[in-house]
Coordinates of N, CA, C and O in Angstrom, one line a residue:
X1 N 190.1 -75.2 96.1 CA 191.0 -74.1 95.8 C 191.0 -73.2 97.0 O 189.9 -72.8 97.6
X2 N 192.1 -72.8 97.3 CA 192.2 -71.5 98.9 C 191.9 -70.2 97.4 O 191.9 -70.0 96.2
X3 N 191.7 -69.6 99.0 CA 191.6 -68.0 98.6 C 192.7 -67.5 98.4 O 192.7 -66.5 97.6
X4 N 194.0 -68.3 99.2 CA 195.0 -67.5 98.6 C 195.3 -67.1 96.7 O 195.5 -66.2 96.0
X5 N 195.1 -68.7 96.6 CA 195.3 -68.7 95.2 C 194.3 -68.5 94.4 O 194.5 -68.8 93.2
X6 N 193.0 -68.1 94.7 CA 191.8 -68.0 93.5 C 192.3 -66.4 93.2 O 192.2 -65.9 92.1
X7 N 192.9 -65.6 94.5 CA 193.1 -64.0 94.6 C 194.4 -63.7 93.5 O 194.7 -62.6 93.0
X8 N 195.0 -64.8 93.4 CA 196.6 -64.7 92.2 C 196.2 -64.9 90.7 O 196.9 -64.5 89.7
X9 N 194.5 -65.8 90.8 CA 194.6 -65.9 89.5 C 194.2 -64.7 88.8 O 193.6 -63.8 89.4
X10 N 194.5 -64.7 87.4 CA 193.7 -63.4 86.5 C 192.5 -63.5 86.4 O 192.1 -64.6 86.6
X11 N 191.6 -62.4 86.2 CA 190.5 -62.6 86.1 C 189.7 -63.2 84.8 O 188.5 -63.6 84.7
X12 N 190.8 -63.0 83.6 CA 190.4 -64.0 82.4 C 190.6 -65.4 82.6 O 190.4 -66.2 81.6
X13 N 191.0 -65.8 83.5 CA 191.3 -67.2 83.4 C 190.0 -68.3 84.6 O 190.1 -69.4 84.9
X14 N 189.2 -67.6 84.8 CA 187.6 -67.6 84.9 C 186.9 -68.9 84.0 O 186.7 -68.6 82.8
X15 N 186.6 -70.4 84.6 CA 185.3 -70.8 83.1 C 184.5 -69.9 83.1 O 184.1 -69.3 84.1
X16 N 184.3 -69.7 81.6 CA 182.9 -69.0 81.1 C 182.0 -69.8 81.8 O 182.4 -70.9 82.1
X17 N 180.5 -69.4 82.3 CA 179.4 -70.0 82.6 C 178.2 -69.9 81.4 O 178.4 -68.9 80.8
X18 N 177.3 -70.5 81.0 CA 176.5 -70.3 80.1 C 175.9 -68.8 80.2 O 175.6 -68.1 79.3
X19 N 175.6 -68.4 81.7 CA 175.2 -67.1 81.4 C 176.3 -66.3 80.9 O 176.1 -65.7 79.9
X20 N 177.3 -66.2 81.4 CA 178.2 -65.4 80.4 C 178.4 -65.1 79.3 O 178.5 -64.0 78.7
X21 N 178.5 -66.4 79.0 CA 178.7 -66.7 77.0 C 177.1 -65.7 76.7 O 177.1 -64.7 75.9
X22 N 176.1 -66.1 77.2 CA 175.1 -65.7 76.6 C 175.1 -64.2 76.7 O 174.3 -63.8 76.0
X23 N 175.9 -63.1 77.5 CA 175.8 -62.2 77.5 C 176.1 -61.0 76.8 O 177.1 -60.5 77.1
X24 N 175.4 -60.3 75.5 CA 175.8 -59.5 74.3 C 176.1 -57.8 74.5 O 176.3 -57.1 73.5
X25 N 176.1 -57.5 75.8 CA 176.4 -56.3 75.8 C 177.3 -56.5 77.4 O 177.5 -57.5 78.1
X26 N 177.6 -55.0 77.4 CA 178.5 -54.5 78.6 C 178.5 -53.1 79.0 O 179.0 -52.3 78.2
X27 N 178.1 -52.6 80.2 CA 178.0 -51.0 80.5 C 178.8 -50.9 81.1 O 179.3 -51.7 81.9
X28 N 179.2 -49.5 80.6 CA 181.2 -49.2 81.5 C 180.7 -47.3 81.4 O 180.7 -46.6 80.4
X29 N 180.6 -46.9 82.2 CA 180.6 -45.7 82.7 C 181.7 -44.2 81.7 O 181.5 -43.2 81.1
X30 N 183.2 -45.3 82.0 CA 184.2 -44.7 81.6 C 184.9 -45.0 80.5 O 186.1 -44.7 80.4
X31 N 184.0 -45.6 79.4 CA 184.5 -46.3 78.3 C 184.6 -44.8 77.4 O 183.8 -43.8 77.7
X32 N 185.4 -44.6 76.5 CA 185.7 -43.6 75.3 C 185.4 -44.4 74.2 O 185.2 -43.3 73.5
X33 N 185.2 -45.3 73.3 CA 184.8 -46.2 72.4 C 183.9 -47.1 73.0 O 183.8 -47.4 74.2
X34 N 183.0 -47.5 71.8 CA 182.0 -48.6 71.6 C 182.6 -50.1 70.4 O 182.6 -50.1 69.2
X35 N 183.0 -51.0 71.2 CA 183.5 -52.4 70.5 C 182.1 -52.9 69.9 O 181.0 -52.9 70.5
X36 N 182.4 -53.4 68.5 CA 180.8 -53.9 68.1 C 181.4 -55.4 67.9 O 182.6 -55.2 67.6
X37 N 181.0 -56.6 68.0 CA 181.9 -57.7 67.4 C 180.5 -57.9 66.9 O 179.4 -58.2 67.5
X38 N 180.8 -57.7 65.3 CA 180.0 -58.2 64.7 C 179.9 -60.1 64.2 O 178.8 -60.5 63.7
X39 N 181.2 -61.0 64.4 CA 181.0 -62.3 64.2 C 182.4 -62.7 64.6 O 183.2 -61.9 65.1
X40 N 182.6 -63.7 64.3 CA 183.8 -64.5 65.0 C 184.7 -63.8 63.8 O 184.6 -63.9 62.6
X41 N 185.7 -62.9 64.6 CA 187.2 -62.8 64.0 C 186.8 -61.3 63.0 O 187.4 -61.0 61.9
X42 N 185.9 -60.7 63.6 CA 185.1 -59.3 63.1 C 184.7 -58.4 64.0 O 183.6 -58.6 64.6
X43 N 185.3 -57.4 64.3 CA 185.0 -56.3 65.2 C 185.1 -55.0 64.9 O 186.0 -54.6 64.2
X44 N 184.1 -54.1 65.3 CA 184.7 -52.2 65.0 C 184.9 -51.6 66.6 O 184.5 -52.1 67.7
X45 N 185.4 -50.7 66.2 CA 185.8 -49.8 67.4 C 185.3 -48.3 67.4 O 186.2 -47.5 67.3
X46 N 184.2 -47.9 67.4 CA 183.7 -46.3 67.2 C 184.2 -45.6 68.5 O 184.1 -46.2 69.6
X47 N 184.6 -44.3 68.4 CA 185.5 -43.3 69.4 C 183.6 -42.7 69.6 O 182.8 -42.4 68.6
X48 N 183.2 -42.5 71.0 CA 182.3 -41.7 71.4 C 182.0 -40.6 71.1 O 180.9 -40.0 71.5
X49 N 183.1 -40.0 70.1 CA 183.2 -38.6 70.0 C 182.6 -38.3 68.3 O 182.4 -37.2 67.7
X50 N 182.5 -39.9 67.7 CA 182.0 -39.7 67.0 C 180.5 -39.9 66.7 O 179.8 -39.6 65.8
X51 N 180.4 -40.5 67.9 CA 178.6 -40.7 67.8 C 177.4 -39.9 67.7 O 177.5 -39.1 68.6
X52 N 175.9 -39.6 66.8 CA 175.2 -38.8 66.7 C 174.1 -39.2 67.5 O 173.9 -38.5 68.5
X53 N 173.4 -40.4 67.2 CA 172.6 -40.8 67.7 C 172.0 -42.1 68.0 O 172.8 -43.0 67.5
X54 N 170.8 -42.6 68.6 CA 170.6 -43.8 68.3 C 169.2 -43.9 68.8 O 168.8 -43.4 69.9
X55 N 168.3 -44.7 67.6 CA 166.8 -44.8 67.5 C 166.7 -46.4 67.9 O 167.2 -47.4 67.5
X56 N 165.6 -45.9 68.9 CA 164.9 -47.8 69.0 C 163.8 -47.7 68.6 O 163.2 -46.6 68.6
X57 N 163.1 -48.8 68.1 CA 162.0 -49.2 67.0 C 161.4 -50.7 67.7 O 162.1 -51.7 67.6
X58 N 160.3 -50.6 68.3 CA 159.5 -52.0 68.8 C 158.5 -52.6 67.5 O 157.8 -51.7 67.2
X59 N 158.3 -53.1 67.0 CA 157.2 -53.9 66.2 C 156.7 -55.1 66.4 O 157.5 -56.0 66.2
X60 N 155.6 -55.4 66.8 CA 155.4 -56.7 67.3 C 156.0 -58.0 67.5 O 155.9 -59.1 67.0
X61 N 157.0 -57.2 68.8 CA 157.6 -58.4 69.1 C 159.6 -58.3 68.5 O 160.7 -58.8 68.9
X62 N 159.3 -57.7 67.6 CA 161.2 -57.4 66.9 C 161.6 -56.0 67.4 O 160.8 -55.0 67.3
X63 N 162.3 -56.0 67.9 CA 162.8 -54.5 68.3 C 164.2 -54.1 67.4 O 165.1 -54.9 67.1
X64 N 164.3 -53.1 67.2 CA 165.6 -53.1 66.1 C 165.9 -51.5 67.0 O 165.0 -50.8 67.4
X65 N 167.4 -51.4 67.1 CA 168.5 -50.5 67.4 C 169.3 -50.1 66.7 O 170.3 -50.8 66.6
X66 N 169.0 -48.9 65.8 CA 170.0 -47.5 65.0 C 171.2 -47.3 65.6 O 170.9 -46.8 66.7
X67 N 172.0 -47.5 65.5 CA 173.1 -46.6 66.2 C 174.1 -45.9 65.3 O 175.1 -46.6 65.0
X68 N 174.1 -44.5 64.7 CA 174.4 -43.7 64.0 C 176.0 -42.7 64.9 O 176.1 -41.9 65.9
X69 N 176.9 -43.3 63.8 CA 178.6 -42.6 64.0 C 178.6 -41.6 63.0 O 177.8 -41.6 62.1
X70 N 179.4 -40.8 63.1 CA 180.2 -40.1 61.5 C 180.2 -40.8 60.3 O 179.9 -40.4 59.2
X71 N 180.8 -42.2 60.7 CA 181.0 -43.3 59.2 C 180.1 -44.3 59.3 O 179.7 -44.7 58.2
X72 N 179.5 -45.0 60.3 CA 178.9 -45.8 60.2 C 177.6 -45.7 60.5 O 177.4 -44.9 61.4
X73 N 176.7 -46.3 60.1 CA 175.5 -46.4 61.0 C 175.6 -48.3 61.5 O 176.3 -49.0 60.8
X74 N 175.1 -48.7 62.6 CA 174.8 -49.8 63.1 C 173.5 -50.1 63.2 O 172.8 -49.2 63.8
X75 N 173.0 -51.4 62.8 CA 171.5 -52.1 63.3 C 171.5 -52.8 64.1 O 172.1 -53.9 63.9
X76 N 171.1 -52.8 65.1 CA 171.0 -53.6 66.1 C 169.8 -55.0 66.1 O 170.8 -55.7 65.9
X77 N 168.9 -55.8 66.1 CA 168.1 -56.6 65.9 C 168.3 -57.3 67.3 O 169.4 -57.6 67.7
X78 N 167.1 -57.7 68.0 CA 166.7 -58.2 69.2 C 165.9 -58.2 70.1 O 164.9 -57.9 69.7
X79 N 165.8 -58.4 71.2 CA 164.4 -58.3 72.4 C 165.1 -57.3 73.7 O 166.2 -57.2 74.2
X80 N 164.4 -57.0 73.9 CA 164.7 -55.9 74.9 C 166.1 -55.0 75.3 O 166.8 -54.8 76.2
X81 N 165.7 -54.3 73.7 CA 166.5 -53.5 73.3 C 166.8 -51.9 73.9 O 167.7 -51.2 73.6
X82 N 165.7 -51.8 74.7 CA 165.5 -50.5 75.1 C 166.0 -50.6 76.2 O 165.3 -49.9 76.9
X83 N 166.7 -51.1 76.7 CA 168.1 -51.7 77.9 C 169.2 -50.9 77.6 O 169.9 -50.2 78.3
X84 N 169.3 -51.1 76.5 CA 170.7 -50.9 75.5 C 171.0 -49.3 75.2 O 171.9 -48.5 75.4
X85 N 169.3 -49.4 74.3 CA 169.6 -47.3 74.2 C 169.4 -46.4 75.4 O 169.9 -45.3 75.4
X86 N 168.7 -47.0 76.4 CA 169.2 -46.2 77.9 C 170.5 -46.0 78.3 O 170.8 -45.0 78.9
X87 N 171.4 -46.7 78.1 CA 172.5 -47.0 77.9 C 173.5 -45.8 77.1 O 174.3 -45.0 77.5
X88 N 172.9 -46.2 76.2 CA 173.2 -45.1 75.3 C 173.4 -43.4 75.7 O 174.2 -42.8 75.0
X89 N 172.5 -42.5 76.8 CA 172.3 -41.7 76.9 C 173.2 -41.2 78.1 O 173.3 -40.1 78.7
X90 N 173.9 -42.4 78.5 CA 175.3 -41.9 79.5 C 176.4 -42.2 78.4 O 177.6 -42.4 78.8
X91 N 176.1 -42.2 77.2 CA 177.9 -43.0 76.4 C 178.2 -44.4 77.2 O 179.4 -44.8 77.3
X92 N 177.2 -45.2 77.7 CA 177.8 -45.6 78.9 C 178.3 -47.9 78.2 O 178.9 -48.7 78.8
X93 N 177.6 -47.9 76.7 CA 178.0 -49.0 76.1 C 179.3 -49.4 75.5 O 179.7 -49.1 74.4
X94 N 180.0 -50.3 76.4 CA 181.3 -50.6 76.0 C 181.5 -51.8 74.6 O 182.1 -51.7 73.5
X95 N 180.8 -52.6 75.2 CA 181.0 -53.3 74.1 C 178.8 -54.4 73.7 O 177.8 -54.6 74.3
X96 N 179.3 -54.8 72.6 CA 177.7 -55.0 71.7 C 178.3 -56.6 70.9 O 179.1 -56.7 69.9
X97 N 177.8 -57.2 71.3 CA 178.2 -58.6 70.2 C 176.5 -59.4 70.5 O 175.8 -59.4 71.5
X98 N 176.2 -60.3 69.2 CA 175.0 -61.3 69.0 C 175.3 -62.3 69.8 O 176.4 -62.9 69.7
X99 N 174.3 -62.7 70.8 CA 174.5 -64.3 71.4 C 174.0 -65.4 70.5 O 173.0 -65.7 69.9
X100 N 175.4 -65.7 70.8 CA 175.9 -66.8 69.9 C 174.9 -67.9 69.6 O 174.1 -68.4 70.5
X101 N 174.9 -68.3 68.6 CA 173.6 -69.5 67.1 C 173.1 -70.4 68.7 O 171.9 -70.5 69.0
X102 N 174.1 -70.9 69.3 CA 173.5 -72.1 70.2 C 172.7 -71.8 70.8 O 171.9 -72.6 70.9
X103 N 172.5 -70.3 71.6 CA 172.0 -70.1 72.8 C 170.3 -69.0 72.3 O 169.5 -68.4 73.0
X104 N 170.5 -69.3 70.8 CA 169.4 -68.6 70.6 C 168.1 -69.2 70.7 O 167.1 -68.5 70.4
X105 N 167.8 -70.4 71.0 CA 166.5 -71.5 70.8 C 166.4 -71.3 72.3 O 165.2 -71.8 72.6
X106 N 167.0 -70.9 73.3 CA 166.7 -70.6 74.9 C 165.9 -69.8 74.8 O 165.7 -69.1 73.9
X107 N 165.1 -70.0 76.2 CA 164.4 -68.5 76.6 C 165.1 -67.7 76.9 O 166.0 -68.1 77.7
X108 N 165.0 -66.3 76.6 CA 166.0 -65.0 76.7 C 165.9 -64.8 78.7 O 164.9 -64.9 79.3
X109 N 167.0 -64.5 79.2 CA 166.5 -63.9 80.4 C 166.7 -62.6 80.3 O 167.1 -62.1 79.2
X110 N 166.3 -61.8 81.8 CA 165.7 -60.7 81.8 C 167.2 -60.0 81.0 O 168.4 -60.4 81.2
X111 N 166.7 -59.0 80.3 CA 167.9 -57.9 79.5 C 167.4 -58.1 78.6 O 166.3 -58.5 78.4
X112 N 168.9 -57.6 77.4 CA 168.9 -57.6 76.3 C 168.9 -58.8 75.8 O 169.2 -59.8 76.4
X113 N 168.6 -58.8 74.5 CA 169.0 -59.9 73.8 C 169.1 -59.9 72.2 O 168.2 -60.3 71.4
X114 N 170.4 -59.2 71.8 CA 171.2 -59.4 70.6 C 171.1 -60.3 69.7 O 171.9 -61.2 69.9
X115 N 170.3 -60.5 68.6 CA 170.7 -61.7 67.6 C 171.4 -61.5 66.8 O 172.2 -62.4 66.5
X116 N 171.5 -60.2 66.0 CA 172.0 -59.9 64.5 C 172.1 -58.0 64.6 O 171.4 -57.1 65.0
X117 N 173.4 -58.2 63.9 CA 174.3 -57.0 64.1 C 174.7 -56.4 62.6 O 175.5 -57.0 61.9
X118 N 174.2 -55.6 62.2 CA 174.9 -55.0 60.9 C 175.6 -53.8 60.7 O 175.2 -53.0 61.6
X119 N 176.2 -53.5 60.2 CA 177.4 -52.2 60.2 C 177.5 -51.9 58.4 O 177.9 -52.6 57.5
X120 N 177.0 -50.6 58.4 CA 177.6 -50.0 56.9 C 178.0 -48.3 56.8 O 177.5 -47.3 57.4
X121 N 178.8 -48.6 56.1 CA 178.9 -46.6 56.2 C 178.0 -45.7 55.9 O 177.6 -45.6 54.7
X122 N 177.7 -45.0 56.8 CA 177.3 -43.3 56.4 C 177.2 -43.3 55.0 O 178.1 -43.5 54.2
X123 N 175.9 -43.0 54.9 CA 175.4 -42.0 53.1 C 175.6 -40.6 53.7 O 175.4 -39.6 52.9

């Protein structure tokens, strides 16, 4: 393939590589919302403006991530999660989804690693 034409194509039209697919988060500086995909054909959209806070929790070996809106609270569940809530302290997380059933029996590489995502409203 020339350069003329790899420069025409879109940038979604990219194969995925396995590290890709495996990749559960995304930092965007200039993001105004946080995208949560919680499973295939399931997503939220929280506006930054509504967010309070967010607690990370290590216990041997499980790390779990709070992340508290106006209406929702979110659980985060995974390994090297304190990636994520640094993150957190610029607004700087765009989007948050679990790597996917296949790629969970892998060894994690260096980052985060997302298994299980839950979402319920604010008491």
């Amino acid at each position: 393939m020339s350069l003329k034409l790899s420069s025409k194509e879109p940038a979604g039209s990219r194969p995925a590589t396995a590290e890709s697919a495996r990749e559960c988060w995304r930092r965007d500086r200039s993001c105004i919302c946080l995208k949560v995909d919680v499973g295939p054909g399931e997503s939220f959209v929280f506006p930054y403006q509504q967010f309070l806070n967010a607690q990370h929790t290590r216990t041997m070996g499980d790390e779990t991530l709070k992340i508290s809106f106006g209406t929702h609270e979110i659980t985060i569940s995974g390994r090297h999660l304190a990636e994520i809530a640094a993150a957190f302290q610029e607004l700087a997380v765009a989007r948050i989804s679990p790597v996917p059933s296949r790629y969970r029996q892998l060894p994690p590489s260096e980052g985060a690693w997302v298994t299980q995502i839950e979402i319920r409203p604010s008491e």
